[in-house]
PDB file of C-alpha atoms in Angstrom:
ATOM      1  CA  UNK A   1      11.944  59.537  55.864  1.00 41.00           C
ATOM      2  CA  UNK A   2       8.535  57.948  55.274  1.00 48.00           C
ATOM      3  CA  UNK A   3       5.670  60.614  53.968  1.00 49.00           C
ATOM      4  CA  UNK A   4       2.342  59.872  54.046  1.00 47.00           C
ATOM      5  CA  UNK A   5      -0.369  60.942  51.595  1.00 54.00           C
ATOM      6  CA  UNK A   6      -1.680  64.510  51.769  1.00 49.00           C
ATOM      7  CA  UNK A   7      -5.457  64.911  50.212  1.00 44.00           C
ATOM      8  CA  UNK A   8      -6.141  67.728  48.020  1.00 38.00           C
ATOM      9  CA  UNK A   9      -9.282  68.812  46.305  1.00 37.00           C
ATOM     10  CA  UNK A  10      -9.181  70.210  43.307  1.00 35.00           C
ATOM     11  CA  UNK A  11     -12.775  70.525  41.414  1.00 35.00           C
ATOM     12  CA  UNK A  12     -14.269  68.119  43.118  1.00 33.00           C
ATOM     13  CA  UNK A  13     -11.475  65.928  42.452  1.00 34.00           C
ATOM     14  CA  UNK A  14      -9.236  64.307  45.262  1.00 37.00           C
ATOM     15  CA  UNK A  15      -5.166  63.864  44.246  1.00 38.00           C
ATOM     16  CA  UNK A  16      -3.067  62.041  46.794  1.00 43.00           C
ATOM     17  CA  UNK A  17      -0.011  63.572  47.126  1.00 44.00           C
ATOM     18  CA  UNK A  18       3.395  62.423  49.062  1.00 47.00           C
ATOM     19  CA  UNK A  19       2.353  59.082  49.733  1.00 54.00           C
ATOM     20  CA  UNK A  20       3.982  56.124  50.647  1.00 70.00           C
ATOM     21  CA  UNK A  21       7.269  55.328  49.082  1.00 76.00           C
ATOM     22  CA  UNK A  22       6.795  52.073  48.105  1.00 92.00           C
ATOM     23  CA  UNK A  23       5.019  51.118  44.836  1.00 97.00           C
ATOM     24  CA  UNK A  24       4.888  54.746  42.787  1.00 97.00           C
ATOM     25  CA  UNK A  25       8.503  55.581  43.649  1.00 96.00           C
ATOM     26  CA  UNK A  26       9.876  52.376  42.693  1.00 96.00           C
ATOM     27  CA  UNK A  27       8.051  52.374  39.312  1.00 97.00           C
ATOM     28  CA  UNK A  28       9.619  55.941  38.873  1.00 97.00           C
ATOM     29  CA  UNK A  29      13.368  54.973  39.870  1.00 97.00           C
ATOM     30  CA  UNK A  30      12.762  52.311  37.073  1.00 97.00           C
ATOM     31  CA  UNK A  31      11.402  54.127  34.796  1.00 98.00           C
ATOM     32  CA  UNK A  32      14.456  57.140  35.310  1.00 98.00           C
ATOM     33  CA  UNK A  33      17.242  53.614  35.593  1.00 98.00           C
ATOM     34  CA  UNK A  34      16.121  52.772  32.227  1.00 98.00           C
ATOM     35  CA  UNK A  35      15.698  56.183  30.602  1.00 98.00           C
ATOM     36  CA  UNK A  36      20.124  56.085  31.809  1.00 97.00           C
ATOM     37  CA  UNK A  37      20.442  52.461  30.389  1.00 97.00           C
ATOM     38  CA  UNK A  38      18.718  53.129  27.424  1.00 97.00           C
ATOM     39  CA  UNK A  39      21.662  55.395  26.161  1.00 97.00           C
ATOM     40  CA  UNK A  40      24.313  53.902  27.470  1.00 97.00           C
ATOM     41  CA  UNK A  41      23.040  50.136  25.995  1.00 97.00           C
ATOM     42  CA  UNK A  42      22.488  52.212  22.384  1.00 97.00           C
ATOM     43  CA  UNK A  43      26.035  52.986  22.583  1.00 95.00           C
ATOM     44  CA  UNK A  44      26.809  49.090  22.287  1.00 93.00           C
ATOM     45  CA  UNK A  45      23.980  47.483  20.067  1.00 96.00           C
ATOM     46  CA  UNK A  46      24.006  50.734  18.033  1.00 96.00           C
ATOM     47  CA  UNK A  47      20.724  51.493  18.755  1.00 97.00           C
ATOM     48  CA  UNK A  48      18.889  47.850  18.975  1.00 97.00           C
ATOM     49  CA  UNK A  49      18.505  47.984  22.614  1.00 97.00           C
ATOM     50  CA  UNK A  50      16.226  50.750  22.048  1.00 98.00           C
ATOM     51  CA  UNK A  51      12.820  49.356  21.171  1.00 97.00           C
ATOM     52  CA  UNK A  52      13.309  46.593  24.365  1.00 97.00           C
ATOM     53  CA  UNK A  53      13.676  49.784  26.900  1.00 97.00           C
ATOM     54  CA  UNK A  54      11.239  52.166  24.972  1.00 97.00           C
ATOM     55  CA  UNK A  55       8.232  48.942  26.031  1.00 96.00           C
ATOM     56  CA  UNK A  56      10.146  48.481  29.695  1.00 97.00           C
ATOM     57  CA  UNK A  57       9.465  52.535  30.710  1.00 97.00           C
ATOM     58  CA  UNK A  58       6.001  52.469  28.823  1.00 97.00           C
ATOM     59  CA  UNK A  59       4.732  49.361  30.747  1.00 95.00           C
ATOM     60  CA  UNK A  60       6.410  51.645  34.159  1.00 96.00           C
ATOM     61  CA  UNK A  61       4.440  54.457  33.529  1.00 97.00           C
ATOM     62  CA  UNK A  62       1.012  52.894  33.035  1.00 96.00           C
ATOM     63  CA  UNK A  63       1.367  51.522  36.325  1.00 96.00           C
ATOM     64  CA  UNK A  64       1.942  54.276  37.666  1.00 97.00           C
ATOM     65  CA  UNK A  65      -1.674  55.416  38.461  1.00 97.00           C
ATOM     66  CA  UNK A  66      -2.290  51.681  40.057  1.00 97.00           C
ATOM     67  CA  UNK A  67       1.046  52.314  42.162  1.00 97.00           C
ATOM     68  CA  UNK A  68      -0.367  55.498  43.730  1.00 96.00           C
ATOM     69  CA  UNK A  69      -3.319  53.807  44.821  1.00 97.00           C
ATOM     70  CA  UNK A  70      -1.891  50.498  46.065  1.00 97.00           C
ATOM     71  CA  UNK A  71       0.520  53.132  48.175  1.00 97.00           C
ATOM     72  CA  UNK A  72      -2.971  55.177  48.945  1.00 96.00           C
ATOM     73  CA  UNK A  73      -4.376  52.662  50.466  1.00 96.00           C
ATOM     74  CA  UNK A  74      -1.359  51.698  52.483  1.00 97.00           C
ATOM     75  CA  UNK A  75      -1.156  55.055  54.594  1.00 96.00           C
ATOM     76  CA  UNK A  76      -3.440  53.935  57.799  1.00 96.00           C
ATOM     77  CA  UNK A  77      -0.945  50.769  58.057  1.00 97.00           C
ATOM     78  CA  UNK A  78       1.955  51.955  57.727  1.00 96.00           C
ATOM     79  CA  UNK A  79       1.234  54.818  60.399  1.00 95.00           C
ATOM     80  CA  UNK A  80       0.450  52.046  62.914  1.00 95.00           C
ATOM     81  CA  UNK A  81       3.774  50.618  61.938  1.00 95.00           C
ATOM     82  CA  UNK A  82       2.673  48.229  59.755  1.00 96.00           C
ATOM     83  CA  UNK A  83       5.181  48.665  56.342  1.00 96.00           C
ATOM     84  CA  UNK A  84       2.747  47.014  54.025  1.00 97.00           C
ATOM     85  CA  UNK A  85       3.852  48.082  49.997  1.00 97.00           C
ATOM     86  CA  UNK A  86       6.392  50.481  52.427  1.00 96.00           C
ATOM     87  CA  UNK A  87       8.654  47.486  52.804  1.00 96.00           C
ATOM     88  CA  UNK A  88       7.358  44.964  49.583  1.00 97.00           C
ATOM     89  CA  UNK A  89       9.513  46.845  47.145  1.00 97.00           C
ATOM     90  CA  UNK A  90      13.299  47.143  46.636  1.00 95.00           C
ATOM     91  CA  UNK A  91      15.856  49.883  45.785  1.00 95.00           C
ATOM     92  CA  UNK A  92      16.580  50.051  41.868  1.00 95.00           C
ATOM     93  CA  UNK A  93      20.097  50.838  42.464  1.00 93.00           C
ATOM     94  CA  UNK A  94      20.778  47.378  43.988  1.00 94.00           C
ATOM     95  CA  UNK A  95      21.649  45.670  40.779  1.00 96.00           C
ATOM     96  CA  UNK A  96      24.635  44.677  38.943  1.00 96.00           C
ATOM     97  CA  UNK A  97      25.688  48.145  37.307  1.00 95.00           C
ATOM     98  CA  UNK A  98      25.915  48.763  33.597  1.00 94.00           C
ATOM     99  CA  UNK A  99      29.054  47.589  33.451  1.00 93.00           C
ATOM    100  CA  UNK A 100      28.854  44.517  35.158  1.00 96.00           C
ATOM    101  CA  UNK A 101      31.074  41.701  33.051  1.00 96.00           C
ATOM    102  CA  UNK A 102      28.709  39.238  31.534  1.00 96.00           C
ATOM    103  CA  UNK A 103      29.899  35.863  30.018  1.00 96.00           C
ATOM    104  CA  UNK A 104      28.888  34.999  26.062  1.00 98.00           C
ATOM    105  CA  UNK A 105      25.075  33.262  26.969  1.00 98.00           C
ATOM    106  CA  UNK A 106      23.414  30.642  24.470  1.00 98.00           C
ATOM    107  CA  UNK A 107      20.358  30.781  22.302  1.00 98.00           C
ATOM    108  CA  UNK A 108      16.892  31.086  24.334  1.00 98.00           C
ATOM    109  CA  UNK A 109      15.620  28.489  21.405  1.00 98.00           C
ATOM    110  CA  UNK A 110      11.305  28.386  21.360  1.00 97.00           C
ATOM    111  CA  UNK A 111      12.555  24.862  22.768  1.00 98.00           C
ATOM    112  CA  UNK A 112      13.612  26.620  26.190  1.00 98.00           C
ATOM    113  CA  UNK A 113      10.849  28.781  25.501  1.00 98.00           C
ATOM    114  CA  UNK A 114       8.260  26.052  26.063  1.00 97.00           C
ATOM    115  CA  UNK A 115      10.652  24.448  28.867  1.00 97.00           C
ATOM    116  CA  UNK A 116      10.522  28.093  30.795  1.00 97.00           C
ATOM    117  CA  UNK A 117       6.692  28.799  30.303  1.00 96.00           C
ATOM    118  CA  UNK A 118       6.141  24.955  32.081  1.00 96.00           C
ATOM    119  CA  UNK A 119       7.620  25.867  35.119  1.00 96.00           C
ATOM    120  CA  UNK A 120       5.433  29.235  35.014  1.00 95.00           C
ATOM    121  CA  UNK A 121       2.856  26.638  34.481  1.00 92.00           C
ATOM    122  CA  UNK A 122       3.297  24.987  37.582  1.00 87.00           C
ATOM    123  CA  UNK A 123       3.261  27.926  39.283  1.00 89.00           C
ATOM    124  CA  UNK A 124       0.240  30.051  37.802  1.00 83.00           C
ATOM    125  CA  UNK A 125      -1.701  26.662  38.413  1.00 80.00           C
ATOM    126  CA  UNK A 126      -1.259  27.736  42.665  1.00 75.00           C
ATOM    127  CA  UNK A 127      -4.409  28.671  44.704  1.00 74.00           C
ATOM    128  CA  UNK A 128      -3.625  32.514  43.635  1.00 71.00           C
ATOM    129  CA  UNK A 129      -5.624  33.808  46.601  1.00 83.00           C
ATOM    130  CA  UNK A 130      -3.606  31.330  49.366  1.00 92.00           C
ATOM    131  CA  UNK A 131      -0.135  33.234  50.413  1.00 95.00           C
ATOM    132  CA  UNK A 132       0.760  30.243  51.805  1.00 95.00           C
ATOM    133  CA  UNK A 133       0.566  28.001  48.336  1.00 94.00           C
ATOM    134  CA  UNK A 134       2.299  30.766  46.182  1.00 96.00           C
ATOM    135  CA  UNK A 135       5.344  31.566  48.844  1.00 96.00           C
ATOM    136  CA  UNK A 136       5.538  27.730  48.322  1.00 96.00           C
ATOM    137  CA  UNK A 137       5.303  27.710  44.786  1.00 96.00           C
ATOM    138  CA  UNK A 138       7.451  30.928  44.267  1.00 97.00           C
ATOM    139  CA  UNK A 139      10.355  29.078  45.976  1.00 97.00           C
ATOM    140  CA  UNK A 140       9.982  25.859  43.803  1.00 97.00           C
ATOM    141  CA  UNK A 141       9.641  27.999  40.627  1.00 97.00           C
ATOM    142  CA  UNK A 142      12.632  29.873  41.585  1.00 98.00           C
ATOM    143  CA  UNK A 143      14.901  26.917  42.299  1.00 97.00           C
ATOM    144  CA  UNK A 144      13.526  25.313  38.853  1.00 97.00           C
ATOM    145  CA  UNK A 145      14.595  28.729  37.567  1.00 98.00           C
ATOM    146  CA  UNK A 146      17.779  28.631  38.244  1.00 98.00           C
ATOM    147  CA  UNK A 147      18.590  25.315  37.341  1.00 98.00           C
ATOM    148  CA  UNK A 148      17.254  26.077  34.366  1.00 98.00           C
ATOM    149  CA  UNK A 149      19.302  29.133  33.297  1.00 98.00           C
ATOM    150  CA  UNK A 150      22.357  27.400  34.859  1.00 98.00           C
ATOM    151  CA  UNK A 151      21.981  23.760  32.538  1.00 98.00           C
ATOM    152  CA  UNK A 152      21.097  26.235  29.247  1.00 98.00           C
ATOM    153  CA  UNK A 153      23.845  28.942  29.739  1.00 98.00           C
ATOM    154  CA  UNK A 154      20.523  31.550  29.294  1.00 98.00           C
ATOM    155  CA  UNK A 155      19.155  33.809  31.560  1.00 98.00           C
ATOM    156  CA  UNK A 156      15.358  34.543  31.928  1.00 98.00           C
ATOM    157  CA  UNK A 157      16.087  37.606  34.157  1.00 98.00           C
ATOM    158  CA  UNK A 158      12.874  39.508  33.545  1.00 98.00           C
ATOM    159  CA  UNK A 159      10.709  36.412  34.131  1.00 98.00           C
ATOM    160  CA  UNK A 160      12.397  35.581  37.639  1.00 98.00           C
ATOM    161  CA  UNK A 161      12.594  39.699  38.622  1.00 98.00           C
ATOM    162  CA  UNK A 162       8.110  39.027  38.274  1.00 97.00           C
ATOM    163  CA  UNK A 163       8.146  35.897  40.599  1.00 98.00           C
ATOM    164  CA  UNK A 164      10.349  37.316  42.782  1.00 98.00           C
ATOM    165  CA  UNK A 165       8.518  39.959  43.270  1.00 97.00           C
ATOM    166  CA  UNK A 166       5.025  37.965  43.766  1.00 97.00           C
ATOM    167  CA  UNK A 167       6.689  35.867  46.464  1.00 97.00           C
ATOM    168  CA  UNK A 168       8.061  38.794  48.261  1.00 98.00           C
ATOM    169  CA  UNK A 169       4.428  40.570  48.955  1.00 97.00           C
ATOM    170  CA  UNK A 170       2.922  37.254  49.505  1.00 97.00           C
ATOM    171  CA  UNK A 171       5.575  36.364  52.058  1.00 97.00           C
ATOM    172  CA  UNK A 172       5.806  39.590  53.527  1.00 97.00           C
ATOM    173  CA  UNK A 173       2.024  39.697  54.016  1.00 97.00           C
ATOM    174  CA  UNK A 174       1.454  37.171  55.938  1.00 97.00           C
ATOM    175  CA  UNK A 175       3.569  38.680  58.790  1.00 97.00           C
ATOM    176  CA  UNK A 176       1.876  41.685  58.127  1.00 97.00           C
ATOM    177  CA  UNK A 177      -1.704  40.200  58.594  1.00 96.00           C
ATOM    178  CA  UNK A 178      -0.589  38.828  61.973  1.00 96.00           C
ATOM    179  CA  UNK A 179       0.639  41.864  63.046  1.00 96.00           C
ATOM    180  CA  UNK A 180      -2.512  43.751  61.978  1.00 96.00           C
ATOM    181  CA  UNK A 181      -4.802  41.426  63.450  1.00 94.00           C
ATOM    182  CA  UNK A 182      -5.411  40.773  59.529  1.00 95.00           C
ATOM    183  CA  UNK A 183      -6.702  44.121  58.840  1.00 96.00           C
ATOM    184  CA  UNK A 184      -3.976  44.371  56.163  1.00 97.00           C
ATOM    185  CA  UNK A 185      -5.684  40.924  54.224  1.00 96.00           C
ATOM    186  CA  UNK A 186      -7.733  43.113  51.691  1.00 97.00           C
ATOM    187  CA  UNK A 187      -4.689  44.801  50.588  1.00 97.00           C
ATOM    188  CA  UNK A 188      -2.077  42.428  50.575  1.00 97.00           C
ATOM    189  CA  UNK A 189      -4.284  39.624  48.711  1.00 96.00           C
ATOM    190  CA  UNK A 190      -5.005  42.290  45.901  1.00 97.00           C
ATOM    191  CA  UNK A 191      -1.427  42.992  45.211  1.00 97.00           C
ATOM    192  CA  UNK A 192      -0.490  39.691  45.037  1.00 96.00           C
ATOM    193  CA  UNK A 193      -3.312  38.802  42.604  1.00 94.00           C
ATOM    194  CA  UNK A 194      -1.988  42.173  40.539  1.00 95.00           C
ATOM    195  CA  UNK A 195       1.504  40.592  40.891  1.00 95.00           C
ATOM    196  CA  UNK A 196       0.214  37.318  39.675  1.00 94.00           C
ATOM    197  CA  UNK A 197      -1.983  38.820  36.670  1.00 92.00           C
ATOM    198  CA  UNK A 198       1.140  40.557  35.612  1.00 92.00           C
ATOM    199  CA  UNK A 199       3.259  37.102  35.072  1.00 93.00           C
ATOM    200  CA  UNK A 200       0.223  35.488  33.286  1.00 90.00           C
ATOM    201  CA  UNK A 201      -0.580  38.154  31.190  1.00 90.00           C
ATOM    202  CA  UNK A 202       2.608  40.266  30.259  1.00 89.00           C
ATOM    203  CA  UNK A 203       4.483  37.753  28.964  1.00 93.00           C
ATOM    204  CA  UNK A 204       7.736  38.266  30.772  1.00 96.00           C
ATOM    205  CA  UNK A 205       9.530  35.747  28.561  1.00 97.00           C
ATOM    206  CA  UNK A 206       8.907  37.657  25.423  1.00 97.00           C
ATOM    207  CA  UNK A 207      11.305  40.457  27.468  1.00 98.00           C
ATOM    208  CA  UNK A 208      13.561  37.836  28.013  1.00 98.00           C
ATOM    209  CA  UNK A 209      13.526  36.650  24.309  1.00 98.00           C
ATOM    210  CA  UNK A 210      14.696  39.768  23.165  1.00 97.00           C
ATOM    211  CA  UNK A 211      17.303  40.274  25.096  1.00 98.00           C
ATOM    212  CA  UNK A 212      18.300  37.086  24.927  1.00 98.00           C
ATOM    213  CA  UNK A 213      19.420  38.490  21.490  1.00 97.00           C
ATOM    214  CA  UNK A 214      22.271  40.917  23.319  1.00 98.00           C
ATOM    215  CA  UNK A 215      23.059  38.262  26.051  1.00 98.00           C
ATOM    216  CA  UNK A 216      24.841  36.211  23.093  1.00 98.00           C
ATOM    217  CA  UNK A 217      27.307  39.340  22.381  1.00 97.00           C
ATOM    218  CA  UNK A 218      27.794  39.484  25.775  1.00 97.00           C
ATOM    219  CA  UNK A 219      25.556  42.763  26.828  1.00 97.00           C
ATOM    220  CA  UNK A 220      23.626  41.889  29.899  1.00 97.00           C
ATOM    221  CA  UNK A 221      20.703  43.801  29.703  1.00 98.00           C
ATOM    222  CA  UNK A 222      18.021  42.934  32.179  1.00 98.00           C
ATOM    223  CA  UNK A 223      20.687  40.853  33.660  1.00 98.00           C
ATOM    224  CA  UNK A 224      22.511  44.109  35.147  1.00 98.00           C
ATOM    225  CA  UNK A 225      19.529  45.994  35.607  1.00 98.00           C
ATOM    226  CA  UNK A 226      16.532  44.695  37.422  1.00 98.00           C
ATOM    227  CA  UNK A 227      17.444  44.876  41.145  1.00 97.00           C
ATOM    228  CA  UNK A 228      17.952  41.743  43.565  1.00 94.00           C
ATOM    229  CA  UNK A 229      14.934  40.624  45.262  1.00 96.00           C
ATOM    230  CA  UNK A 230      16.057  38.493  48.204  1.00 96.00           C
ATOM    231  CA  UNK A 231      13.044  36.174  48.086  1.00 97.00           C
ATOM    232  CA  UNK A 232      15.099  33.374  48.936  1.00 97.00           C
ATOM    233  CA  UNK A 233      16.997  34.423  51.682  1.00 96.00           C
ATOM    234  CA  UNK A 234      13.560  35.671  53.465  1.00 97.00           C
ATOM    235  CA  UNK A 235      11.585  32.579  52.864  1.00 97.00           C
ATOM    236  CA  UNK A 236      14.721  30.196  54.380  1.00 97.00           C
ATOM    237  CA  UNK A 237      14.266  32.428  57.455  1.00 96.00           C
ATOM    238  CA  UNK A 238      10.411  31.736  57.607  1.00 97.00           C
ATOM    239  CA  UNK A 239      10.806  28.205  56.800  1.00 96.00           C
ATOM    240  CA  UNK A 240      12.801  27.949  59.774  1.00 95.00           C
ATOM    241  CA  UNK A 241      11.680  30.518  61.997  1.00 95.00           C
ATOM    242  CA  UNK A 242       8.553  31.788  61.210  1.00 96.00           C
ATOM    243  CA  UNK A 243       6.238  29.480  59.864  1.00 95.00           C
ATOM    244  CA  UNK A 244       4.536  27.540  62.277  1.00 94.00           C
ATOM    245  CA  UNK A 245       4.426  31.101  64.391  1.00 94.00           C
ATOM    246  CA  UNK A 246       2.530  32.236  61.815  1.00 95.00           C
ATOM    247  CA  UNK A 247      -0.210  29.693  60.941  1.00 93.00           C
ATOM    248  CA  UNK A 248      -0.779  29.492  64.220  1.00 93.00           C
ATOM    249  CA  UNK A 249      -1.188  33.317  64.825  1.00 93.00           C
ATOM    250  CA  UNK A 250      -3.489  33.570  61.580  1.00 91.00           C
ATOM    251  CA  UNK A 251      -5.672  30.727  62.803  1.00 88.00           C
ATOM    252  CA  UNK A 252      -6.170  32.587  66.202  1.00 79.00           C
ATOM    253  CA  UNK A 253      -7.340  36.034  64.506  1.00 74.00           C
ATOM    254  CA  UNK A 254      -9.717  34.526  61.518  1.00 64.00           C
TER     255      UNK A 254
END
């Protein structure tokens, strides 16, 4: 059941309480997945795993603060049925499971380092404030992507979890801005730009480097642990479906 944020005041201070489970709650079912993995990975790199998860729940829990606004400001939207952050974030527990069999991988060389940050090239190079251009660009990187992990025998799992997640919110805004009468624009564009800021300046592929490190003894960490994002299967549907619906609707109400 969806709760929306109660406001209290407390010394002059407002807290929002019991908002929107979107943003905040998935940064906390993260942050508790890899609190679980981090012990149970220990147990088969005798300890190495740790320092990878120990930066993965302290990046979480920064966020956590911008989360709670993000889902704040969602509240009037999502009470008029409009599941903006509600709907742009996915269940941790739909990944692979700890124990999910994972084939010997091959050395993430700075050569497929450099080959990897060109096709985030290509991408952070996209009008960043046109939803349009990055659902575009999302699906190109993503297909580059996988052809990319697929020809090396490497897999870049954090990096494409990040783009994933970019494309999803800007996909899934657009239909929300239509159905809004684009009241939801403000809020959708900035957490697609916060998305975006996060790929450029985190550094996903320095995640992916280390754990690149476990992927050649066969531990799939990342791999089995950052959920599915079904970018792909959403944007086919809008490429088919959706998208000339949809320009013309946005058109109509700018």
């Amino acid at each position: 059941m969806m709760n929306y944020c109660k406001i209290v005041l407390i010394s002059a201070t407002v807290l929002l309480t019991g908002c929107v489970e979107g943003f905040e709650i998935h940064l906390k079912d993260a942050i508790e997945l890899y609190k679980e993995r981090k012990v149970q990975y220990a147990e088969q790199s005798d300890g190495k795993t740790n320092a990878l998860f120990t930066k993965l729940i302290t990046t979480e829990t920064l966020l956590l603060p911008v989360a709670a606004t993000f889902d704040a400001r969602a509240v009037p939207y999502v009470k008029d049925g409009v599941m903006i952050i509600a709907n742009d974030f996915v269940p941790m527990e739909d990944n692979l499971g700890f124990d999910h069999p994972m084939a010997r991988a091959d050395e993430l060389s700075p050569e497929l380092i450099t080959e990897a940050k060109e096709i985030l090239s290509a991408l952070n190079s996209s009008n960043s404030h046109d939803a349009f251009a990055i659902t575009e660009a999302v699906n190109t990187a993503l297909l580059a992507i996988d052809d990319f992990e697929r020809y090396n025998n490497v897999h870049i799992a954090m990096t494409k979890h990040l783009v994933e997640s970019l494309g999803f919110g800007a996909l899934h805004s657009l239909y929300y801005r239509c159905e809004s009468q684009d009241k939801t624009y403000r809020l959708g564009q900035d957490l697609m730009l916060l998305q975006a800021a996060a790929i450029k300046i985190s550094n996903p592929l320095s995640y992916d480097k280390q754990a690149n490190e476990f992927h050649q003894q066969s531990i799939g960490i990342l791999v089995n642990d950052l959920p599915h994002i079904p970018f792909l299967k959403e944007y086919d549907k809008y490429k088919m479906l959706d998208e000339a619906r949809l320009s013309d609707c946005l058109i109509k109400v700018i």
